[in-house]
CSV table of C-alpha atoms in Angstrom, one decimal:
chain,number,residue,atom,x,y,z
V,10,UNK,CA,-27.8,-63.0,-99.5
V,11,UNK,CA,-25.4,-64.5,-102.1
V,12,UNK,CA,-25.9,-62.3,-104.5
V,13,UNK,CA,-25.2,-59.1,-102.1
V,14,UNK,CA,-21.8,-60.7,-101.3
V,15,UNK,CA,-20.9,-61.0,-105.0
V,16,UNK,CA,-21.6,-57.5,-105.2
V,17,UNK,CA,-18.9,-56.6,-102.8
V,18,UNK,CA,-16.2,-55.8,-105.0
V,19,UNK,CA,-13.0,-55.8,-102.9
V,20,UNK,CA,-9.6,-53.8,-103.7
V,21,UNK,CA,-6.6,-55.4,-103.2
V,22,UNK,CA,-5.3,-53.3,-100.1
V,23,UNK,CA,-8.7,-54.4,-98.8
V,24,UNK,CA,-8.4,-58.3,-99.4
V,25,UNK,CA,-4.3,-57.9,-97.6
V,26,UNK,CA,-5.8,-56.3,-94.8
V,27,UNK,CA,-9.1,-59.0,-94.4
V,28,UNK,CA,-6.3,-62.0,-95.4
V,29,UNK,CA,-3.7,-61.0,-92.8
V,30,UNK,CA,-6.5,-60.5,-90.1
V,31,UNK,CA,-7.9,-63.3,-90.5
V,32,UNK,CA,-4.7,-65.7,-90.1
V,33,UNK,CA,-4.3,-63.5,-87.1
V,34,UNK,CA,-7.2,-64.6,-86.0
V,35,UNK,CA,-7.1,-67.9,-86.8
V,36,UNK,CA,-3.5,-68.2,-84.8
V,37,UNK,CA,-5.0,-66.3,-81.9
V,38,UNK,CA,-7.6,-69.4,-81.6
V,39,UNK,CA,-5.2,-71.9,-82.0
V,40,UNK,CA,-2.8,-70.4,-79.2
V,41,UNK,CA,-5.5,-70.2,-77.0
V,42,UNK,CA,-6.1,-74.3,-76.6
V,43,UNK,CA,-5.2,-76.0,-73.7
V,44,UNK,CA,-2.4,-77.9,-76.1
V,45,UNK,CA,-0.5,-74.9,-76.8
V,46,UNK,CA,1.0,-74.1,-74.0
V,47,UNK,CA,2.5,-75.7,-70.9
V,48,UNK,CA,1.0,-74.3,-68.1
V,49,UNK,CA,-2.1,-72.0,-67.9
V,50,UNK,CA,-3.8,-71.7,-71.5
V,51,UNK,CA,-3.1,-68.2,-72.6
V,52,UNK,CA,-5.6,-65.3,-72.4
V,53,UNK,CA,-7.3,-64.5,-75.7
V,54,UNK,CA,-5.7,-61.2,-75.3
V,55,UNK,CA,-2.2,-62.9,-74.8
V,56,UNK,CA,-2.7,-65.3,-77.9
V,57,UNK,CA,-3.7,-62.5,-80.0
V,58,UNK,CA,-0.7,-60.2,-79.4
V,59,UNK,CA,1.9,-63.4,-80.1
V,60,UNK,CA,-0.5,-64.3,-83.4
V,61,UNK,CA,-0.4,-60.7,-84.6
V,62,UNK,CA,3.8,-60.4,-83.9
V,63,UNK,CA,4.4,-63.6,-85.4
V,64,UNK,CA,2.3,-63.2,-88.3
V,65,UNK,CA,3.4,-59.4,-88.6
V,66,UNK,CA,7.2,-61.0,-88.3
V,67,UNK,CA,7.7,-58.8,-85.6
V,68,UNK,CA,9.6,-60.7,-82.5
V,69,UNK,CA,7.4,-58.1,-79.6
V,70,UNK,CA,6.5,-61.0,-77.1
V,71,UNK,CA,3.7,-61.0,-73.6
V,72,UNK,CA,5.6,-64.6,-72.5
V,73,UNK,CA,8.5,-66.4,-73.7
V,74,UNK,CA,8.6,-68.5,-76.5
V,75,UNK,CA,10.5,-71.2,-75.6
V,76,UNK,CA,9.4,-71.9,-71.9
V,77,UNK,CA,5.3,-70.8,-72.5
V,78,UNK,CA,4.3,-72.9,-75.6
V,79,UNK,CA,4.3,-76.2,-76.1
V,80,UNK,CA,5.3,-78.3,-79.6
V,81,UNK,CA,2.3,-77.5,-81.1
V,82,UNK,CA,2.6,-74.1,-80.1
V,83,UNK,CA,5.7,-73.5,-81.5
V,84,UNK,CA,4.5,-75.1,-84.7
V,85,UNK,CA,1.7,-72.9,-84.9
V,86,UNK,CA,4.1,-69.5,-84.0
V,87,UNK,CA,6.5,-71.1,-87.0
V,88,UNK,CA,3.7,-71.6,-89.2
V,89,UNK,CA,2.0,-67.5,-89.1
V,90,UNK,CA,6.0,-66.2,-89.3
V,91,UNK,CA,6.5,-68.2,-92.4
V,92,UNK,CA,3.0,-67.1,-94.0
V,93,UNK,CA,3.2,-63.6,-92.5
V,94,UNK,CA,7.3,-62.9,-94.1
V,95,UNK,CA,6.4,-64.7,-97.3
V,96,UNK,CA,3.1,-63.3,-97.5
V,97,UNK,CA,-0.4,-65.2,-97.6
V,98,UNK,CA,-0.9,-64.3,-101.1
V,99,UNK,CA,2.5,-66.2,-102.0
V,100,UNK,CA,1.4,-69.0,-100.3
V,101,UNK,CA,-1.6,-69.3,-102.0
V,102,UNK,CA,0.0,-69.3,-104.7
V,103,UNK,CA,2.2,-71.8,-103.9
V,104,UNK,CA,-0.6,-73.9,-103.5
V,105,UNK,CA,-2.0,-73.2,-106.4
V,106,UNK,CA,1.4,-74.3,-108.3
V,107,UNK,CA,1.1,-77.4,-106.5
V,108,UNK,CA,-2.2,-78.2,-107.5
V,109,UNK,CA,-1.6,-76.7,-111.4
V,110,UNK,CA,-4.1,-74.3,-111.1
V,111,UNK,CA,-4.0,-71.1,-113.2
V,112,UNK,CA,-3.5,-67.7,-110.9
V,113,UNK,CA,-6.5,-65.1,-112.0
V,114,UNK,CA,-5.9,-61.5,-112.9
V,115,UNK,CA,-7.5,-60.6,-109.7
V,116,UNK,CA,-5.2,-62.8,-107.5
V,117,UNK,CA,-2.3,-61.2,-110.0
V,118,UNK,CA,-3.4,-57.8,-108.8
V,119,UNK,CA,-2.9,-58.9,-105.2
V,120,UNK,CA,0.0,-59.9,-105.8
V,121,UNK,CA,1.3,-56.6,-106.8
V,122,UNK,CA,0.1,-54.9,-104.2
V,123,UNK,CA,1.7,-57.6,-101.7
V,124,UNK,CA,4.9,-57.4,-103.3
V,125,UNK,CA,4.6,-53.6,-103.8
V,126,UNK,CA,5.1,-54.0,-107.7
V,127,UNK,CA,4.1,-51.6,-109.5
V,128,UNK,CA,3.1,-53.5,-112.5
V,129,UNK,CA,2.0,-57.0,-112.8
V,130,UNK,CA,4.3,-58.1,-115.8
V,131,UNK,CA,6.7,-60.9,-114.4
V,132,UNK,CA,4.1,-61.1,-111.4
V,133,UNK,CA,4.1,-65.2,-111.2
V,134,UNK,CA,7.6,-65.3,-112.5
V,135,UNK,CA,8.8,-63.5,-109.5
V,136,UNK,CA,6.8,-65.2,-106.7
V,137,UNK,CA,7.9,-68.6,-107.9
V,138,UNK,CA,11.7,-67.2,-107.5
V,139,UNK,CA,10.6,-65.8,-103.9
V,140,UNK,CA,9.4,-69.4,-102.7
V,141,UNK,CA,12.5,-71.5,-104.3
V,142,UNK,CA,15.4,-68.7,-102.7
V,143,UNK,CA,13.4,-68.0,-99.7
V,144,UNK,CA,13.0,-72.3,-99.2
V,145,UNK,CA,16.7,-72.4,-100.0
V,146,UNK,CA,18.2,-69.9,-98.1
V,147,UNK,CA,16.2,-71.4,-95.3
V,148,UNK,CA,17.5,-74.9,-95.4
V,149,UNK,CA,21.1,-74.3,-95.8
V,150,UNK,CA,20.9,-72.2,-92.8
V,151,UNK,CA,18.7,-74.6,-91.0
V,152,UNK,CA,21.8,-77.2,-91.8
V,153,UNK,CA,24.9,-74.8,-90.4
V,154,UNK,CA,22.8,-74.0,-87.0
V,155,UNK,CA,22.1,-77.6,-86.5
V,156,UNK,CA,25.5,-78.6,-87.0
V,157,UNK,CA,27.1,-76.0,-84.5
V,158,UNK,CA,24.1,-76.6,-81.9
V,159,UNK,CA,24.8,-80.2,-82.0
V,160,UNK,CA,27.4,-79.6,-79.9
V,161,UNK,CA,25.3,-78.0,-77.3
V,162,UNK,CA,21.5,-79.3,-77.2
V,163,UNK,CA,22.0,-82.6,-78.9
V,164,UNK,CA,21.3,-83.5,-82.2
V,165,UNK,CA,17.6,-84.1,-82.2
V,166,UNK,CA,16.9,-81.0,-80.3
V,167,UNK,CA,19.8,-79.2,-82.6
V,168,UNK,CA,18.1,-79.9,-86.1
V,169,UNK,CA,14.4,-78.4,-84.9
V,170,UNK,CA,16.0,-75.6,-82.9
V,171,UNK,CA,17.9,-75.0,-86.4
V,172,UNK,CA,15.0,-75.3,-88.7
V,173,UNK,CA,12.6,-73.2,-86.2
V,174,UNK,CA,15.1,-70.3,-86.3
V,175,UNK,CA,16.5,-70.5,-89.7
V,176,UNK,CA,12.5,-69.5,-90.8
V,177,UNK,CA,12.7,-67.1,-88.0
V,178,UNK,CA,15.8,-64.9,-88.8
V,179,UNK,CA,15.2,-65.1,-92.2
V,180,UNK,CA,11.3,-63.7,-92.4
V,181,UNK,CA,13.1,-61.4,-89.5
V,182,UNK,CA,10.7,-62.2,-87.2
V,183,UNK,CA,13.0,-62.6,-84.3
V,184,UNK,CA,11.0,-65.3,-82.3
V,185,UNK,CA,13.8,-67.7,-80.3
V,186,UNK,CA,13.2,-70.9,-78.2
V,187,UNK,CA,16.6,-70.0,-76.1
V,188,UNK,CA,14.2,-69.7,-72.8
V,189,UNK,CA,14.8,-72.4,-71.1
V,190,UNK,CA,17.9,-72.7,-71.6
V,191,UNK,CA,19.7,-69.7,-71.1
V,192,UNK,CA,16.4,-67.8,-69.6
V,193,UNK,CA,13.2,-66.3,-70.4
V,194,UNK,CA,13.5,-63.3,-73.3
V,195,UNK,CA,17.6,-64.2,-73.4
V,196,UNK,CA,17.3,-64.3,-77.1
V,197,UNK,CA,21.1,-64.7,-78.4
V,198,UNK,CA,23.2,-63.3,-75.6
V,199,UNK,CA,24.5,-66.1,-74.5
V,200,UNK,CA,26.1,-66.3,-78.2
V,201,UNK,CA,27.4,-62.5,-78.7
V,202,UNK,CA,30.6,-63.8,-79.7
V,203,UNK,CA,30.3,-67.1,-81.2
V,204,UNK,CA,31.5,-66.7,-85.0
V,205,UNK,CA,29.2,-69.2,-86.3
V,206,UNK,CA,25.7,-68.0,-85.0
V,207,UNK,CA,26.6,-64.7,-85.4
V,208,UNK,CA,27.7,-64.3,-88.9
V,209,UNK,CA,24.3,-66.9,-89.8
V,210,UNK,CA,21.9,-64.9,-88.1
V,211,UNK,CA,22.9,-61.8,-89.7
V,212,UNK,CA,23.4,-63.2,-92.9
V,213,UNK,CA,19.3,-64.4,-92.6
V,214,UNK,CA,18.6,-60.9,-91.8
V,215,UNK,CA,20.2,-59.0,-94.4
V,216,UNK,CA,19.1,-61.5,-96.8
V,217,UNK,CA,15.3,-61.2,-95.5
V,218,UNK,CA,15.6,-57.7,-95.5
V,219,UNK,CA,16.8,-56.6,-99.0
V,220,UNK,CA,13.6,-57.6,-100.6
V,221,UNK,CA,12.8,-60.2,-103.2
V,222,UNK,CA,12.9,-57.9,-105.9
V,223,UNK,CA,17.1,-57.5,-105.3
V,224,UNK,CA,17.1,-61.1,-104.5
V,225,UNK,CA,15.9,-62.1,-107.8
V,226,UNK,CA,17.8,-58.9,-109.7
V,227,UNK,CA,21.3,-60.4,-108.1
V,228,UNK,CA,20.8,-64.0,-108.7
V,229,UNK,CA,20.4,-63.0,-112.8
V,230,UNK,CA,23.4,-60.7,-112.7
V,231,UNK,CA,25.5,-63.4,-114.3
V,232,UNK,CA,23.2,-63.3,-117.4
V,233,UNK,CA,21.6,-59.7,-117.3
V,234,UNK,CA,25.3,-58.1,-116.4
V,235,UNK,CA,23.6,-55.2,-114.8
V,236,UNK,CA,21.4,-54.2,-111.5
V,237,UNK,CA,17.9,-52.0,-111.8
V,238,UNK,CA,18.2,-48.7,-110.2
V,239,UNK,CA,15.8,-50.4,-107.1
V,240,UNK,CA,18.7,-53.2,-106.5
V,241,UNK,CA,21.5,-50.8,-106.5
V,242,UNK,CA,19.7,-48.0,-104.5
V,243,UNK,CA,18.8,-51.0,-101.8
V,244,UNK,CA,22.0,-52.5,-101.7
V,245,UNK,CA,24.0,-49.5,-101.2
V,246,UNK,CA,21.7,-47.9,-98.4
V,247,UNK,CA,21.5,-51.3,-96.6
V,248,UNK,CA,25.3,-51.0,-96.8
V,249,UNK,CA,25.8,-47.9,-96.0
V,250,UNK,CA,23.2,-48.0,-92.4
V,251,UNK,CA,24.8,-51.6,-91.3
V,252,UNK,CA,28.5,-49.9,-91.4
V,253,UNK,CA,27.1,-46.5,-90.0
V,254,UNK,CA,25.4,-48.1,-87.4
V,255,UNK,CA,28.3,-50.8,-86.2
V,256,UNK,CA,30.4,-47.7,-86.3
V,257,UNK,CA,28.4,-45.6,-84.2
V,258,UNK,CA,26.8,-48.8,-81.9
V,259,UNK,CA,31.0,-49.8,-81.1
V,260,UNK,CA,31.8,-46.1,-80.3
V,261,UNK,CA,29.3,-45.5,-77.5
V,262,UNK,CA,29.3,-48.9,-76.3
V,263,UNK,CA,33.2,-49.9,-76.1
V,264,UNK,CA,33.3,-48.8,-72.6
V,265,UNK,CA,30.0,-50.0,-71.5
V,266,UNK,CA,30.9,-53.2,-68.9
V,267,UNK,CA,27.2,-54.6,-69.4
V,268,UNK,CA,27.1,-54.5,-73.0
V,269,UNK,CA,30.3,-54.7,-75.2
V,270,UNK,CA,33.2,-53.7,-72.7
V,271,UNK,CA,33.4,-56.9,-70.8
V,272,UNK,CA,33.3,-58.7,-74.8
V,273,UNK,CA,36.9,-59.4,-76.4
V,274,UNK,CA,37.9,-57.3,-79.8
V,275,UNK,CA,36.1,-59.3,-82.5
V,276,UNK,CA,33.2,-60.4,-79.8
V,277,UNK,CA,33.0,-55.9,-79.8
V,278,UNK,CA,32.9,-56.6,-83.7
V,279,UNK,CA,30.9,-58.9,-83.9
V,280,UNK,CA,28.2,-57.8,-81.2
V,281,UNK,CA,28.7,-54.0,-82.9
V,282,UNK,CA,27.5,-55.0,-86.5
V,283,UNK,CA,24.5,-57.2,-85.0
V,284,UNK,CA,23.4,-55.0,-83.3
V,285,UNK,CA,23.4,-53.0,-86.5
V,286,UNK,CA,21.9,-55.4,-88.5
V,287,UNK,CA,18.7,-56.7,-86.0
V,288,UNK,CA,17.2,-53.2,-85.9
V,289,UNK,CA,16.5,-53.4,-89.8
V,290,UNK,CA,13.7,-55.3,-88.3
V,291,UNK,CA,14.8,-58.6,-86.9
V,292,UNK,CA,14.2,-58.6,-83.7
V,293,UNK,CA,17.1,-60.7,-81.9
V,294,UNK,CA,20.0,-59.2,-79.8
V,295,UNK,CA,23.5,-60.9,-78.6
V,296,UNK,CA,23.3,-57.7,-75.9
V,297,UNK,CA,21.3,-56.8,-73.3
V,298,UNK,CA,19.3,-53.8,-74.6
V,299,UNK,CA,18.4,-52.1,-72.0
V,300,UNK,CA,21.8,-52.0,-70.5
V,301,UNK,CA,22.7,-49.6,-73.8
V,302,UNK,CA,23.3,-46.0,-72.9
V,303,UNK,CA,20.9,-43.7,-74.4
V,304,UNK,CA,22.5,-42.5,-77.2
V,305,UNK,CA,22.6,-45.9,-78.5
V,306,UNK,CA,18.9,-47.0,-78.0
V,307,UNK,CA,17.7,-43.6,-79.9
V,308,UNK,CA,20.3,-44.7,-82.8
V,309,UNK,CA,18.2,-47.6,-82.6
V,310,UNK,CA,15.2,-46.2,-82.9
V,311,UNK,CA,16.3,-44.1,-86.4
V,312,UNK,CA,17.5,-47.3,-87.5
V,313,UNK,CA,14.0,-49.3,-86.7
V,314,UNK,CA,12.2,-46.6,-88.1
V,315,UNK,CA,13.6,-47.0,-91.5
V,316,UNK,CA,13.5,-50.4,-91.2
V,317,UNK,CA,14.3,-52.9,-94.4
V,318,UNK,CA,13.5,-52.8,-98.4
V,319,UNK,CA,10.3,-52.7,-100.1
V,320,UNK,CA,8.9,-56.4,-101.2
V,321,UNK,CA,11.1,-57.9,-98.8
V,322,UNK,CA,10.2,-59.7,-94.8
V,323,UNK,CA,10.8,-56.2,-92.9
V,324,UNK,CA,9.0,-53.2,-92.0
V,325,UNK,CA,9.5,-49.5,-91.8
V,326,UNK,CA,9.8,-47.0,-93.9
V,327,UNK,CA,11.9,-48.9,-96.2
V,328,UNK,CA,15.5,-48.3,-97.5
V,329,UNK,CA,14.3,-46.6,-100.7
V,330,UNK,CA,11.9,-44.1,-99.1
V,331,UNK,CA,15.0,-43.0,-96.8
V,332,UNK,CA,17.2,-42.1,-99.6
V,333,UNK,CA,14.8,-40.5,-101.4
V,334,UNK,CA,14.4,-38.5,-98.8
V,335,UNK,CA,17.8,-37.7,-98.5
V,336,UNK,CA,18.2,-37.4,-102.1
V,337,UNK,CA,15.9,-34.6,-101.9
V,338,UNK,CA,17.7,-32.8,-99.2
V,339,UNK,CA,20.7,-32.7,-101.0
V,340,UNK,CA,19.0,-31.6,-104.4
V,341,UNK,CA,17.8,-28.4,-102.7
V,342,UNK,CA,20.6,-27.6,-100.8
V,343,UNK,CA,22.6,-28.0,-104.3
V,344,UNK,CA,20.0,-26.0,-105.8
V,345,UNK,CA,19.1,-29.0,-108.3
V,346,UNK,CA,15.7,-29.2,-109.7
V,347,UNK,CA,15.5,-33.0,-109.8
V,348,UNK,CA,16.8,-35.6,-107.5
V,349,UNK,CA,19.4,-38.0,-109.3
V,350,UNK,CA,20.4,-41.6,-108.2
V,351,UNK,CA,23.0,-43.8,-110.0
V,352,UNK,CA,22.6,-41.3,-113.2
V,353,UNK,CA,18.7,-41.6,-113.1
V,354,UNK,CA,16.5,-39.2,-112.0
V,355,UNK,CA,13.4,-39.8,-109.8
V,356,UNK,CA,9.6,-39.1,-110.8
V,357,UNK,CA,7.9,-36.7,-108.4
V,358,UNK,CA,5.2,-39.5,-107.9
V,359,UNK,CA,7.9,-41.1,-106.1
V,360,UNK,CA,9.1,-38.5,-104.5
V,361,UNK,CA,5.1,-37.3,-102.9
V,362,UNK,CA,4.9,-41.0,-102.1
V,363,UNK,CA,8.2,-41.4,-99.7
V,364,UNK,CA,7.2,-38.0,-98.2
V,365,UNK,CA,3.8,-39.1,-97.8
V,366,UNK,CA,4.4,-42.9,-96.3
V,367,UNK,CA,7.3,-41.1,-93.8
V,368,UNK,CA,4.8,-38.3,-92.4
V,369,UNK,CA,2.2,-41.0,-92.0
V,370,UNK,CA,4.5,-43.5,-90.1
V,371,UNK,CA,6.0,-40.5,-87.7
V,372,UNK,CA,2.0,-39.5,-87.1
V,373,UNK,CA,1.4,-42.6,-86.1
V,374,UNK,CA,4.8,-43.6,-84.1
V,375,UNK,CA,3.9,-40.1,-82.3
V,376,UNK,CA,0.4,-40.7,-81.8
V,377,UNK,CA,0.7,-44.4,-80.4
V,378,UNK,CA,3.9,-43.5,-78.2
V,379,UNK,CA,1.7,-40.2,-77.0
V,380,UNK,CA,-1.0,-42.9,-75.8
V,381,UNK,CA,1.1,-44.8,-73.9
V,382,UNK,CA,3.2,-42.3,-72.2
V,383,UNK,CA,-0.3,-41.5,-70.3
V,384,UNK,CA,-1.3,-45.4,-69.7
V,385,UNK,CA,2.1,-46.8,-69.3
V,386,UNK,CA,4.6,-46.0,-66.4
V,387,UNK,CA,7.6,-46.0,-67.8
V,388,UNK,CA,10.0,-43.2,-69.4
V,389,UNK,CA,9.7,-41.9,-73.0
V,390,UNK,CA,12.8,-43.4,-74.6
V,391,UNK,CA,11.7,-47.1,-73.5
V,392,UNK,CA,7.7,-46.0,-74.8
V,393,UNK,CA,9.3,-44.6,-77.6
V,394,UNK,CA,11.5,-47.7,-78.7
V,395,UNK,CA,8.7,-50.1,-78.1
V,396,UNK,CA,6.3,-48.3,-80.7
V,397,UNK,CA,9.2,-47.8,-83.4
V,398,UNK,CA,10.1,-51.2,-82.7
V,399,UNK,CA,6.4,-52.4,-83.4
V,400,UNK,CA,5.7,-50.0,-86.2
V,401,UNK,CA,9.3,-51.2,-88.1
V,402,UNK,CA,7.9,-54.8,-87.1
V,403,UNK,CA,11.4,-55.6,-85.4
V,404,UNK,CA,10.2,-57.3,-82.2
V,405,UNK,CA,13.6,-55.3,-80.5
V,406,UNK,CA,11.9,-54.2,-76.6
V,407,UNK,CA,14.1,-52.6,-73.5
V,408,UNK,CA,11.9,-54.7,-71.5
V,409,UNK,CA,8.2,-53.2,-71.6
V,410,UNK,CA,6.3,-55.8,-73.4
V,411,UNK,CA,5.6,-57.8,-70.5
V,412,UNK,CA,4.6,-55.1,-68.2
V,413,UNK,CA,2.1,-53.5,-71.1
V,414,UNK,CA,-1.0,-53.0,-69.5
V,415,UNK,CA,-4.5,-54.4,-71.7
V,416,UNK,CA,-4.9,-51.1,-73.9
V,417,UNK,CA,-0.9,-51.2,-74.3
V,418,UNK,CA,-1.2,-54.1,-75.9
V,419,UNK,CA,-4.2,-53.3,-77.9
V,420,UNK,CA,-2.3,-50.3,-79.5
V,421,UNK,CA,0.9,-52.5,-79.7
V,422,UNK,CA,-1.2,-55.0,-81.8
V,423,UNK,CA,-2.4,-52.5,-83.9
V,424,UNK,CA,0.6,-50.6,-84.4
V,425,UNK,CA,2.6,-54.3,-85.9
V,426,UNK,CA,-0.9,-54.8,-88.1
V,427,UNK,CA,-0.4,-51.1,-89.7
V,428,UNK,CA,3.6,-51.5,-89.8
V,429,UNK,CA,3.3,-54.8,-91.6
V,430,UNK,CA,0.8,-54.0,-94.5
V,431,UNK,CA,2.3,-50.6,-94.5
V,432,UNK,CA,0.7,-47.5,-93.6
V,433,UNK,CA,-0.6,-46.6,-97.2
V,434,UNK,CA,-1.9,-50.2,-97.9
V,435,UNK,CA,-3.8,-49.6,-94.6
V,436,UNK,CA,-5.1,-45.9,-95.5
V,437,UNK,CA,-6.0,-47.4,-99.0
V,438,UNK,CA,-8.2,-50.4,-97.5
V,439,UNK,CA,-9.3,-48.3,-95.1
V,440,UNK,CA,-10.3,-45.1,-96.9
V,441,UNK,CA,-12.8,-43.8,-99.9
V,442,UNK,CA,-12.6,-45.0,-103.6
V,443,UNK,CA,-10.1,-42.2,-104.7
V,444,UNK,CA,-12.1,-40.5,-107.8
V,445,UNK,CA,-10.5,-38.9,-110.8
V,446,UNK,CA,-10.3,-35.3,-110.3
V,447,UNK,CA,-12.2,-32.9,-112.8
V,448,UNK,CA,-10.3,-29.8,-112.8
V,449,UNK,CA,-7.3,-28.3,-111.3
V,450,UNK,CA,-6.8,-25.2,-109.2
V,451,UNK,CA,-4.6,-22.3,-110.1
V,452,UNK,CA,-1.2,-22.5,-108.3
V,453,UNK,CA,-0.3,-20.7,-105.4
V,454,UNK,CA,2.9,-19.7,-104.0
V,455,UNK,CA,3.4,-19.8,-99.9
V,456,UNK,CA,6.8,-19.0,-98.4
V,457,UNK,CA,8.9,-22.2,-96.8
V,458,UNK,CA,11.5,-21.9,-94.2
């Protein structure tokens, strides 16, 4: 027997997809016990979905947070969204460090694929800068919330409720523990214009969002005096969607009396550009999302679906796959052979890979939300927004999580599992060794458009 399981030779998309399952798992079990939550234990079904959205850092929720689990609940909810957003992979690693062992090629290889590297030089160098920002960031946002919610829970109650949703915002999971207190799935509408909470939560967001690649590239700017193509490509599209969406999120909802028309000028600002922002896969609101007109909760869904940056806490499609897409639109309407960014131009390997990872995620947004539109009774637009929202791990809902019936909440699971690896990490795992090909067939020409 134990020399068939040293035969298994397992690929790295293959050891993500058994690592993350298995914490899954693991936090399913634990969620189930008595101890966990403060009334009825939770269904198996019911423990798994939280364990896969907190360990996916997705937000999507069955019960809420805050009035359903217990201490040790919460702990354990904490616990998978800081090993999901970080990755288990890093925190073995950090382990590792902590215990001075030496980190194998193999585990190096993992890493890469985790991180979506695509070589291993700098591998280590780079995870031990993702655990000392990410730890940072974390506790200096831990210390402003506790400060301002001193003045309204206490300060015992402040400094946990600070700590539990400084690690929450910032791996964009979207998970809060405002329940009780201003009532079940409130998130942060009881704060849409409070200056303080607003501006941190974002700040945790975008910061979570752009990737630990750009984190690392901008904190050695002062020394290198320049930004790799990735950093600037991911700065300025994250730019660029946060305005374009605050811009277009204040236009249709200025009027709106149940979402920002009864707010005051910079509560409208403020609520405009977080709303924005949580769609890049956070997964808290100041608003009441369902009360959105239409046009508003589509924009949403765009945003969702292209979700945050490669390496970084967030799903979707990424930032960089996005404007290589529209790279390559442009290119061909210009009549230019080779999509250019900041003065560089783009490998077509690149170029088959964001058009590969965007057809597979709309596949599968289409093919989940088709499901569900025949098992769930509700209209498209709220079916559609759930699955994006799942898919682009965002944890953003109009209010269907809770009604989902057992096979909604099956495919939700497994669309925040495949939006969390990443499609193509999945397909890999999933699929055939890919084997060298032999020969080459003659080209063929077939008319387009």
């Amino acid at each position: 027997m134990n020399s068939s399981l040293k035969k298994i030779k397992l690929t790295p998309p293959q050891i993500l997809v058994i690592g993350f399952a298995a914490i899954i798992l693991v936090g399913a079990g634990l969620l189930t016990l008595p101890i966990a939550s403060t009334g009825t234990p939770l269904s198996f079904l019911n423990a798994l979905f939280t364990a896969t959205s907190a360990t996916c850092v997705t937000g999507l929720v069955v019960v809420d947070t805050g009035s359903t689990f217990t201490f040790f609940g919460q702990i354990v909810i904490i616990t998978l969204i800081q090993v999901g957003g970080l990755g288990f992979m890093t925190m073995a690693t950090l382990i590792a460090f902590m215990l001075k062992k030496r980190i194998s090629l193999k585990e190096r290889l993992i890493l890469q694929e985790a991180m979506n590297q695509g070589s291993m030089e700098g591998i280590v160098r780079l995870i031990r800068k993702v655990i000392a920002y990410s730890l940072t960031i974390e506790l200096v946002a831990a210390i402003i919330f506790s400060i301002r919610w001193s003045f309204d829970l206490g300060p015992g109650k402040a400094i946990y409720y600070g700590i539990w949703h400084a690690i929450s915002f910032f791996n964009n999971a979207g998970f809060d523990l405002f329940g009780p207190i201003t009532g079940p799935f409130s998130s942060l509408t009881s704060y849409a214009d409070d200056f303080i909470v607003n501006v941190v939560s974002m700040g945790l967001i975008i910061l979570g969002g752009l990737g630990f690649i750009v984190m690392a590239d901008l904190m050695d700017y002062k020394k290198n005096k320049r930004l790799s193509l990735h950093s600037k490509v991911v700065l300025s599209a994250t730019g660029a969607l946060i305005l374009i969406g605050a811009i277009v999120i204040y236009v249709f909802e200025y009027t709106n009396p149940k979402t920002l028309g009864s707010l005051n000028w910079y509560g409208k600002i403020l609520a405009a550009f977080f709303q924005s922002v949580t769609p890049r896969t956070a997964g808290a609101n100041t608003v009441d999302l369902g009360a959105l007109r239409q046009a508003s909760q589509f924009f949403m869904v765009l945003l969702m679906f292209i979700g945050a940056s490669p390496g970084s806490t967030g799903g979707g499609i990424k930032t960089t796959t996005f404007t290589t897409l529209i790279g390559a639109m442009l290119a061909m309407i210009r009549g230019k052979e080779d999509i250019v960014l900041f003065h560089n131009r783009l490998g077509k390997d690149r170029i088959l890979k964001a058009i590969t990872l965007t057809m597979v995620a709309l596949f599968l947004v289409i093919f989940v939300t088709m499901l569900l539109s025949t098992t769930e009774d509700h209209s498209l637009l709220m079916i559609l927004f759930e699955v994006t929202s799942a898919f682009g791990t965002v944890g953003l809902t109009l209010g269907l999580t809770s009604d989902l019936s057992e096979f909604g909440k099956m495919m939700i699971i497994f669309t925040m599992f495949a939006g969390r690896l990443g499609p193509l990490t999945l397909a890999y795992a999933l699929g055939p060794k890919a084997e060298k090909e032999l020969y080459r067939y003659p080209e063929g020409k077939i008319t387009i458009g």
